[in-house]
mmCIF file of C-alpha atoms in Angstrom:
data_model
loop_
_atom_site.group_PDB
_atom_site.id
_atom_site.type_symbol
_atom_site.label_atom_id
_atom_site.label_comp_id
_atom_site.label_asym_id
_atom_site.label_seq_id
_atom_site.Cartn_x
_atom_site.Cartn_y
_atom_site.Cartn_z
ATOM 1 C CA MET Y 1 -7.191 22.350 -0.729
ATOM 2 C CA ARG Y 2 -4.052 24.056 0.576
ATOM 3 C CA LEU Y 3 -4.123 21.820 3.649
ATOM 4 C CA LEU Y 4 -4.606 18.693 1.549
ATOM 5 C CA GLY Y 5 -2.063 19.648 -1.095
ATOM 6 C CA LEU Y 6 0.816 21.565 0.436
ATOM 7 C CA GLY Y 7 0.380 20.035 3.876
ATOM 8 C CA SER Y 8 0.489 16.503 2.512
ATOM 9 C CA VAL Y 9 3.616 17.168 0.461
ATOM 10 C CA ILE Y 10 5.441 18.708 3.429
ATOM 11 C CA ALA Y 11 4.457 15.781 5.664
ATOM 12 C CA TYR Y 12 5.574 13.345 2.947
ATOM 13 C CA ARG Y 13 9.027 14.925 2.796
ATOM 14 C CA ALA Y 14 9.314 14.991 6.581
ATOM 15 C CA LEU Y 15 7.996 11.544 7.481
ATOM 16 C CA PHE Y 16 8.802 9.267 4.538
ATOM 17 C CA ASN Y 17 11.978 7.361 5.423
ATOM 18 C CA TRP Y 18 12.831 6.370 1.832
ATOM 19 C CA THR Y 19 13.385 9.793 0.270
ATOM 20 C CA THR Y 20 17.167 9.431 -0.224
ATOM 21 C CA PRO Y 21 17.846 8.009 -3.715
ATOM 22 C CA ILE Y 22 19.936 5.021 -2.621
ATOM 23 C CA VAL Y 23 17.444 3.848 -0.011
ATOM 24 C CA PHE Y 24 14.490 4.543 -2.304
ATOM 25 C CA ILE Y 25 15.949 2.555 -5.204
ATOM 26 C CA GLY Y 26 17.095 -0.325 -3.022
ATOM 27 C CA SER Y 27 13.921 -0.680 -0.981
ATOM 28 C CA LEU Y 28 11.184 0.213 -3.448
ATOM 29 C CA LEU Y 29 12.615 -0.749 -6.843
ATOM 30 C CA ILE Y 30 15.335 -3.385 -6.582
ATOM 31 C CA GLY Y 31 13.657 -5.399 -3.820
ATOM 32 C CA PRO Y 32 10.250 -5.783 -5.538
ATOM 33 C CA LEU Y 33 11.959 -6.431 -8.899
ATOM 34 C CA PHE Y 34 13.988 -9.340 -7.525
ATOM 35 C CA GLN Y 35 10.847 -10.660 -5.843
ATOM 36 C CA LEU Y 36 9.066 -10.578 -9.207
ATOM 37 C CA ILE Y 37 11.898 -12.455 -10.932
ATOM 38 C CA PHE Y 38 12.088 -15.021 -8.125
ATOM 39 C CA PHE Y 39 8.401 -15.913 -8.225
ATOM 40 C CA ALA Y 40 8.333 -15.866 -12.033
ATOM 41 C CA TYR Y 41 11.066 -18.506 -12.214
ATOM 42 C CA VAL Y 42 9.529 -20.535 -9.403
ATOM 43 C CA GLY Y 43 6.257 -20.441 -11.317
ATOM 44 C CA ARG Y 44 8.007 -21.665 -14.461
ATOM 45 C CA GLU Y 45 9.577 -24.591 -12.617
ATOM 46 C CA LEU Y 46 6.326 -25.582 -10.926
ATOM 47 C CA ALA Y 47 4.191 -24.863 -14.006
ATOM 48 C CA VAL Y 48 1.919 -22.609 -11.942
ATOM 49 C CA GLY Y 49 0.731 -19.576 -13.851
ATOM 50 C CA ASP Y 50 2.622 -17.885 -16.677
ATOM 51 C CA ASP Y 51 4.925 -14.890 -16.830
ATOM 52 C CA ARG Y 52 1.993 -12.491 -17.189
ATOM 53 C CA PHE Y 53 0.518 -13.853 -13.960
ATOM 54 C CA TYR Y 54 3.661 -13.030 -11.957
ATOM 55 C CA ILE Y 55 4.853 -9.885 -13.744
ATOM 56 C CA VAL Y 56 1.546 -8.044 -13.628
ATOM 57 C CA GLY Y 57 0.638 -9.374 -10.188
ATOM 58 C CA ASN Y 58 3.933 -8.377 -8.582
ATOM 59 C CA ALA Y 59 3.868 -5.001 -10.307
ATOM 60 C CA VAL Y 60 0.542 -4.314 -8.590
ATOM 61 C CA LEU Y 61 1.922 -5.724 -5.335
ATOM 62 C CA SER Y 62 4.905 -3.343 -5.494
ATOM 63 C CA VAL Y 63 2.381 -0.589 -4.814
ATOM 64 C CA ALA Y 64 1.895 -2.039 -1.342
ATOM 65 C CA TRP Y 65 5.517 -1.558 -0.290
ATOM 66 C CA THR Y 66 5.305 2.171 -0.903
ATOM 67 C CA CYS Y 67 1.713 2.868 0.058
ATOM 68 C CA VAL Y 68 1.263 0.573 3.056
ATOM 69 C CA PHE Y 69 4.533 1.502 4.742
ATOM 70 C CA GLY Y 70 4.180 5.116 3.597
ATOM 71 C CA GLY Y 71 0.674 5.375 4.995
ATOM 72 C CA THR Y 72 1.902 3.857 8.242
ATOM 73 C CA MET Y 73 4.727 6.391 8.424
ATOM 74 C CA ALA Y 74 2.308 9.239 7.688
ATOM 75 C CA ILE Y 75 0.747 8.754 11.120
ATOM 76 C CA GLY Y 76 3.097 6.485 13.079
ATOM 77 C CA ASN Y 77 6.172 8.656 12.555
ATOM 78 C CA GLU Y 78 4.392 11.679 14.029
ATOM 79 C CA ARG Y 79 4.399 9.835 17.313
ATOM 80 C CA ARG Y 80 7.875 8.418 16.793
ATOM 81 C CA PHE Y 81 9.424 11.829 16.055
ATOM 82 C CA GLY Y 82 7.555 13.542 18.882
ATOM 83 C CA THR Y 83 5.465 15.842 16.673
ATOM 84 C CA LEU Y 84 2.080 14.201 17.173
ATOM 85 C CA GLY Y 85 1.070 16.608 19.918
ATOM 86 C CA HIS Y 86 1.600 19.585 17.613
ATOM 87 C CA VAL Y 87 -0.672 18.046 14.976
ATOM 88 C CA LEU Y 88 -3.399 17.272 17.499
ATOM 89 C CA LEU Y 89 -3.291 20.836 18.831
ATOM 90 C CA SER Y 90 -4.163 22.147 15.383
ATOM 91 C CA PRO Y 91 -7.685 23.614 15.048
ATOM 92 C CA ARG Y 92 -7.992 21.874 11.673
ATOM 93 C CA SER Y 93 -9.638 18.478 11.305
ATOM 94 C CA ARG Y 94 -7.081 15.783 12.073
ATOM 95 C CA THR Y 95 -9.093 13.341 9.988
ATOM 96 C CA LEU Y 96 -8.758 15.625 6.960
ATOM 97 C CA ILE Y 97 -5.060 16.157 7.649
ATOM 98 C CA PHE Y 98 -4.244 12.455 7.847
ATOM 99 C CA LEU Y 99 -6.543 11.236 5.058
ATOM 100 C CA GLY Y 100 -5.064 13.879 2.764
ATOM 101 C CA ARG Y 101 -1.655 12.327 3.277
ATOM 102 C CA ALA Y 102 -2.668 9.336 1.168
ATOM 103 C CA THR Y 103 -2.220 11.362 -2.028
ATOM 104 C CA PRO Y 104 1.620 11.604 -2.177
ATOM 105 C CA TYR Y 105 2.028 7.944 -1.284
ATOM 106 C CA ALA Y 106 -0.507 6.885 -3.914
ATOM 107 C CA ALA Y 107 1.387 8.871 -6.554
ATOM 108 C CA ASN Y 108 4.660 7.380 -5.342
ATOM 109 C CA GLY Y 109 3.211 3.869 -5.478
ATOM 110 C CA LEU Y 110 1.926 4.404 -9.009
ATOM 111 C CA LEU Y 111 5.409 5.450 -10.143
ATOM 112 C CA VAL Y 112 7.059 2.424 -8.513
ATOM 113 C CA ALA Y 113 4.514 0.020 -10.019
ATOM 114 C CA ALA Y 114 4.987 1.488 -13.498
ATOM 115 C CA VAL Y 115 8.758 1.020 -13.246
ATOM 116 C CA ILE Y 116 8.454 -2.555 -11.951
ATOM 117 C CA LEU Y 117 5.953 -3.489 -14.652
ATOM 118 C CA THR Y 118 8.089 -1.998 -17.429
ATOM 119 C CA VAL Y 119 11.394 -3.499 -16.288
ATOM 120 C CA GLY Y 120 9.834 -6.880 -15.485
ATOM 121 C CA ALA Y 121 8.194 -7.062 -18.917
ATOM 122 C CA LEU Y 122 11.482 -6.185 -20.632
ATOM 123 C CA LEU Y 123 13.553 -8.685 -18.632
ATOM 124 C CA LEU Y 124 11.148 -11.606 -19.027
ATOM 125 C CA GLY Y 125 9.933 -10.808 -22.513
ATOM 126 C CA LEU Y 126 6.284 -10.048 -21.812
ATOM 127 C CA HIS Y 127 4.512 -8.113 -24.545
ATOM 128 C CA ILE Y 128 1.804 -5.759 -23.333
ATOM 129 C CA PRO Y 129 -0.327 -4.230 -26.115
ATOM 130 C CA ALA Y 130 -0.430 -0.452 -26.209
ATOM 131 C CA SER Y 131 -4.221 -0.543 -26.021
ATOM 132 C CA ALA Y 132 -3.986 -2.140 -22.570
ATOM 133 C CA ILE Y 133 -1.823 0.605 -21.033
ATOM 134 C CA PRO Y 134 -4.663 2.997 -20.039
ATOM 135 C CA SER Y 135 -6.570 0.180 -18.307
ATOM 136 C CA LEU Y 136 -3.405 -1.003 -16.569
ATOM 137 C CA ALA Y 137 -2.672 2.543 -15.394
ATOM 138 C CA LEU Y 138 -6.187 2.780 -13.970
ATOM 139 C CA CYS Y 139 -5.750 -0.532 -12.123
ATOM 140 C CA LEU Y 140 -2.458 0.613 -10.619
ATOM 141 C CA ALA Y 141 -3.933 3.988 -9.626
ATOM 142 C CA VAL Y 142 -6.927 2.442 -7.852
ATOM 143 C CA SER Y 143 -4.673 -0.044 -6.070
ATOM 144 C CA SER Y 144 -2.320 2.758 -4.997
ATOM 145 C CA VAL Y 145 -5.138 4.713 -3.381
ATOM 146 C CA ALA Y 146 -6.581 1.616 -1.687
ATOM 147 C CA CYS Y 147 -3.169 0.575 -0.320
ATOM 148 C CA SER Y 148 -2.502 4.099 0.943
ATOM 149 C CA PHE Y 149 -5.728 4.135 2.944
ATOM 150 C CA PHE Y 150 -4.902 0.641 4.204
ATOM 151 C CA GLY Y 151 -1.514 1.951 5.340
ATOM 152 C CA LEU Y 152 -3.209 4.869 7.098
ATOM 153 C CA THR Y 153 -5.386 2.360 8.947
ATOM 154 C CA LEU Y 154 -2.268 0.590 10.202
ATOM 155 C CA GLY Y 155 -0.735 3.963 11.048
ATOM 156 C CA ALA Y 156 -3.813 4.873 13.089
ATOM 157 C CA LEU Y 157 -3.110 1.813 15.204
ATOM 158 C CA GLY Y 158 0.189 3.505 16.033
ATOM 159 C CA LEU Y 159 -1.749 5.891 18.271
ATOM 160 C CA ARG Y 160 -2.524 2.903 20.445
ATOM 161 C CA PHE Y 161 0.235 0.307 19.981
ATOM 162 C CA ARG Y 162 3.914 0.846 20.639
ATOM 163 C CA ASP Y 163 5.464 -1.095 17.748
ATOM 164 C CA ILE Y 164 3.394 -0.562 14.635
ATOM 165 C CA TRP Y 165 6.188 -1.793 12.369
ATOM 166 C CA VAL Y 166 5.689 -5.396 13.434
ATOM 167 C CA ILE Y 167 2.070 -5.164 12.299
ATOM 168 C CA SER Y 168 3.107 -3.543 8.998
ATOM 169 C CA ASN Y 169 5.721 -6.194 8.232
ATOM 170 C CA VAL Y 170 3.380 -9.064 9.022
ATOM 171 C CA THR Y 171 0.619 -7.470 6.956
ATOM 172 C CA THR Y 172 2.794 -6.998 3.861
ATOM 173 C CA ALA Y 173 4.012 -10.598 4.179
ATOM 174 C CA LEU Y 174 0.388 -11.741 4.215
ATOM 175 C CA MET Y 175 -0.276 -9.639 1.124
ATOM 176 C CA VAL Y 176 2.493 -11.504 -0.724
ATOM 177 C CA LEU Y 177 0.788 -14.815 0.043
ATOM 178 C CA LEU Y 178 -2.950 -14.123 0.216
ATOM 179 C CA THR Y 179 -3.762 -11.580 -2.496
ATOM 180 C CA GLY Y 180 -3.485 -14.010 -5.401
ATOM 181 C CA VAL Y 181 -0.345 -12.330 -6.698
ATOM 182 C CA ASN Y 182 2.008 -15.294 -6.290
ATOM 183 C CA VAL Y 183 -0.358 -18.053 -5.193
ATOM 184 C CA PRO Y 184 -3.606 -18.410 -7.189
ATOM 185 C CA LEU Y 185 -6.597 -17.658 -4.984
ATOM 186 C CA ASP Y 186 -8.407 -20.841 -6.006
ATOM 187 C CA GLN Y 187 -5.538 -22.880 -4.531
ATOM 188 C CA LEU Y 188 -5.826 -21.283 -1.089
ATOM 189 C CA PRO Y 189 -8.015 -22.641 1.736
ATOM 190 C CA ALA Y 190 -11.383 -20.913 2.004
ATOM 191 C CA GLY Y 191 -10.458 -19.020 5.189
ATOM 192 C CA LEU Y 192 -7.242 -17.607 3.745
ATOM 193 C CA ARG Y 193 -9.010 -16.795 0.490
ATOM 194 C CA ALA Y 194 -11.593 -14.763 2.446
ATOM 195 C CA ILE Y 195 -8.808 -12.793 4.150
ATOM 196 C CA GLY Y 196 -7.171 -12.155 0.797
ATOM 197 C CA THR Y 197 -10.330 -10.753 -0.751
ATOM 198 C CA ALA Y 198 -10.575 -8.215 2.087
ATOM 199 C CA LEU Y 199 -7.072 -6.903 1.416
ATOM 200 C CA PRO Y 200 -6.167 -4.309 -1.206
ATOM 201 C CA VAL Y 201 -4.245 -5.502 -4.316
ATOM 202 C CA THR Y 202 -6.305 -8.711 -4.713
ATOM 203 C CA HIS Y 203 -8.973 -7.324 -7.016
ATOM 204 C CA ALA Y 204 -6.653 -4.819 -8.701
ATOM 205 C CA ALA Y 205 -4.206 -7.591 -9.600
ATOM 206 C CA ALA Y 206 -7.001 -9.664 -11.148
ATOM 207 C CA ALA Y 207 -8.212 -6.645 -13.129
ATOM 208 C CA ALA Y 208 -4.681 -5.770 -14.262
ATOM 209 C CA ARG Y 209 -4.047 -9.304 -15.521
ATOM 210 C CA ASP Y 210 -7.264 -9.235 -17.509
ATOM 211 C CA ALA Y 211 -6.365 -5.813 -18.907
ATOM 212 C CA ALA Y 212 -2.901 -7.023 -19.942
ATOM 213 C CA ALA Y 213 -4.568 -9.926 -21.732
ATOM 214 C CA GLY Y 214 -6.697 -7.520 -23.762
ATOM 215 C CA ALA Y 215 -9.876 -7.226 -21.687
ATOM 216 C CA GLY Y 216 -11.846 -4.000 -22.020
ATOM 217 C CA LEU Y 217 -12.741 -1.557 -19.284
ATOM 218 C CA SER Y 218 -16.251 -2.966 -18.946
ATOM 219 C CA GLN Y 219 -14.814 -6.429 -18.279
ATOM 220 C CA ILE Y 220 -12.446 -5.310 -15.509
ATOM 221 C CA ALA Y 221 -14.899 -2.831 -13.969
ATOM 222 C CA PRO Y 222 -16.273 -5.255 -11.307
ATOM 223 C CA ASP Y 223 -12.795 -5.916 -9.904
ATOM 224 C CA LEU Y 224 -11.892 -2.226 -10.031
ATOM 225 C CA LEU Y 225 -15.089 -1.285 -8.194
ATOM 226 C CA ALA Y 226 -14.353 -3.949 -5.576
ATOM 227 C CA GLU Y 227 -10.834 -2.559 -5.089
ATOM 228 C CA ALA Y 228 -12.190 0.992 -4.828
ATOM 229 C CA GLY Y 229 -14.793 -0.176 -2.318
ATOM 230 C CA ILE Y 230 -12.090 -1.796 -0.181
ATOM 231 C CA GLY Y 231 -10.070 1.419 -0.268
ATOM 232 C CA LEU Y 232 -13.111 3.473 0.754
ATOM 233 C CA ALA Y 233 -13.843 1.064 3.603
ATOM 234 C CA TYR Y 234 -10.303 1.454 4.947
ATOM 235 C CA ALA Y 235 -10.564 5.254 4.619
ATOM 236 C CA VAL Y 236 -13.703 5.223 6.772
ATOM 237 C CA LEU Y 237 -12.064 2.828 9.243
ATOM 238 C CA THR Y 238 -9.036 5.136 9.462
ATOM 239 C CA ALA Y 239 -11.245 8.123 10.240
ATOM 240 C CA VAL Y 240 -13.069 6.196 12.975
ATOM 241 C CA LEU Y 241 -9.866 4.850 14.537
ATOM 242 C CA LEU Y 242 -8.245 8.293 14.545
ATOM 243 C CA ARG Y 243 -11.175 9.820 16.409
ATOM 244 C CA VAL Y 244 -11.479 6.977 18.901
ATOM 245 C CA PHE Y 245 -7.752 6.642 19.625
ATOM 246 C CA GLU Y 246 -7.250 10.405 19.846
ATOM 247 C CA ALA Y 247 -10.032 10.747 22.400
ATOM 248 C CA GLU Y 248 -8.762 7.758 24.375
ATOM 249 C CA SER Y 249 -5.160 8.983 24.276
ATOM 250 C CA ARG Y 250 -6.181 12.422 25.518
ATOM 251 C CA ARG Y 251 -8.112 10.834 28.355
ATOM 252 C CA ARG Y 252 -5.128 8.665 29.329
ATOM 253 C CA ALA Y 253 -2.498 11.345 28.581
ATOM 254 C CA SER Y 254 -0.604 8.831 26.448
ATOM 255 C CA LEU Y 255 -0.233 10.628 23.117
ATOM 256 C CA ASP Y 256 3.578 10.557 23.038
ATOM 257 C CA THR Y 257 4.145 7.406 25.076
ATOM 258 C CA LEU Y 258 6.538 5.073 23.275
#
């Protein structure tokens, strides 16, 4: 528990590039908020969806900016800063070390999503009943964890590929388009819709919209379980990739090759 708790917090402070207030606010709060407003007004002009569709959807999507990039930094920056070798020399389980790092980013993502949802609702006049807040919080929490493990999966690729940030940027762009947050899933081609359903955020956004509309926990449970299942799948994939890439990198002596 000490390794998972204290170790994860120390790594978060050392590796997360958005810890200064100005950069944090600009990148993780102002950027997603303007994206929400942009798509909300585009949706009004095109008569696609309503304000709830875009406000709640983009609030859930704002989790991805923190958790996906944060999870990527949690592993990728070890190599970038030249400290990966020290971590791999540790007698502790590297899988446990890296998977434990999802916790701070998930908490960070939950905070960002709550701020975006609150400010977006106030600016665009969306009323969310108080009874829906616990269900919405649960949706955001599940999405935060799933996105963090997804980010760790991308970060694990950083043990093998030189420029992991290209993959992260392309992936987050795909999440904007394919998760049903800004473009309804039923209007996407079947192939793109299948990709979207395999990404985090998709099911959490659907559950959050239903919760904001007054649906009970039993009604949103299938989407929440699907989101949790996707997060678990990425956690397992991360563990496998870390073991495989670590063994391969040791064999090739390429741990710190940039």
